Amino acid sequence: CPGVEVAADRRMTDSKSDSRIWGDSKKGAKQWQEDSFGFLISKNQKVNILSVFDGHGGYNGLVASNTARDTLKSYFAPKIEECESWNVPTWTKNLQDLFKIIHDKIREQFLSQNGQGIRKSPNGRVKDQNGIVRNSSGDPIHGGTTASICVSLQESDGTYTVIGANTGDSTAVLISEDTSFEFLSEDHGPDNEQEFKRLQSLDDKAYPKKLIFVYDKAKCYKKFECPRVFLPDGKKDPKYVQNPWGHGLHPTNVRYEPAVYAVTPQSVSRDATCIAMTRALGDFYAGQFGLSSTPSILVKRTQKGVRFMMGVASDGVWDCWKYENFSKYICALWKEKKLSVKDMVETALTESVTRAITNFGSGHYVSEFVFRCTVLQLIPCSCFCFANQDD
């Protein structure tokens, strides 16, 4: 498509004189590469779109993330020049529409296969009355993906409007050249108070059984028996906030955030759910319990004359960093060491792998922290995407 640059699952540089992009990918030890990324640039470079999709569920995660990436491309490619004139409300509506389209496309792909690329047979998958994709046995198809999409829009005064839309926990950030940063995404994790309130506000008739937000406690093998994150009044249980490790919890990242899950009640058997997020695309069987495919959308405006970086990454990368440390690190590569785009990407990626091994062990890195791709765009703004192959 003329005027469109798209990168996905391959290394790429952009030859435009005032903009450079570098992408890289590495496959890890898992059978399937479940994550994907993509970006698009309008002809006049007024619009840049970055995306990361962190799949989960083995082969179904691969299908979900690749479908999300390809749907993003097909949605924006014919609109890439038109969207330069969109205002924020138009962008908001179109991004909301896109997430719904991706969600439906993933369902179509799940229905068209019997797993691991085998096409549908007479005894293949079906969609039930609730839109849940099931095997002929009646068991639900597991799998889905996070989705984080960031858009930078160049304004006539030289500033940028930056929009982040996401479901799940693939965090997006806006980093200024002074190392300050802002989030461009909401963390849809089971420790998010607003997500707890959203779930509790769902109609009890439509959602008679709802996800439970729990801490992952050591030696508690039935997750619905793990301690609850929130008390009935919506506040976190102070016992676990004040002394998490003394009560059998464990950290999930270097920021020492306790591991949490959204799980179904004990009474749910066939469609039992245990997932580390409260919103995702796909995961159709979990929607009946309150998992949402509706994105959160955040809008920021940059200051005139201030350069910035816009980045999005999956949780396996962010688990290795405190956000303020990553901001300082990437800015030092950019401003002090003056590395090329390629070297910035590869240096940051290598450092993330090293931190993963140091903090979580080489065995943990092999199984969970295999970084998949990095994309970086420089001048007048910087954009990078990281994705990892994660559990």
PDB file of N, CA and C in Angstrom, residues 18 125 149 225 264 290 302:
ATOM      1  N   ASP A  18      14.385  11.715   7.932  1.00  0.00           N
ATOM      2  CA  ASP A  18      14.201  12.235   9.279  1.00  0.00           C
ATOM      3  C   ASP A  18      13.552  11.224  10.214  1.00  0.00           C
ATOM      4  N   ARG A 125     -14.455 -27.429  15.609  1.00  0.00           N
ATOM      5  CA  ARG A 125     -14.886 -26.457  16.603  1.00  0.00           C
ATOM      6  C   ARG A 125     -16.219 -25.815  16.241  1.00  0.00           C
ATOM      7  N   ILE A 149      -1.653  -0.571  21.563  1.00  0.00           N
ATOM      8  CA  ILE A 149      -1.455   0.217  20.350  1.00  0.00           C
ATOM      9  C   ILE A 149      -1.196   1.662  20.754  1.00  0.00           C
ATOM     10  N   GLU A 225      -8.695 -20.893  46.156  1.00  0.00           N
ATOM     11  CA  GLU A 225      -8.516 -20.901  47.603  1.00  0.00           C
ATOM     12  C   GLU A 225      -7.434 -19.924  48.048  1.00  0.00           C
ATOM     13  N   THR A 264     -11.785 -18.282  38.337  1.00  0.00           N
ATOM     14  CA  THR A 264     -13.207 -18.567  38.501  1.00  0.00           C
ATOM     15  C   THR A 264     -13.478 -19.209  39.860  1.00  0.00           C
ATOM     16  N   GLY A 290     -16.592 -12.002  33.180  1.00  0.00           N
ATOM     17  CA  GLY A 290     -16.238 -10.598  33.334  1.00  0.00           C
ATOM     18  C   GLY A 290     -14.958 -10.150  32.676  1.00  0.00           C
ATOM     19  N   THR A 302       2.393  16.339  24.044  1.00  0.00           N
ATOM     20  CA  THR A 302       3.786  16.670  24.339  1.00  0.00           C
ATOM     21  C   THR A 302       3.988  18.183  24.337  1.00  0.00           C
TER      22      THR A 302
END
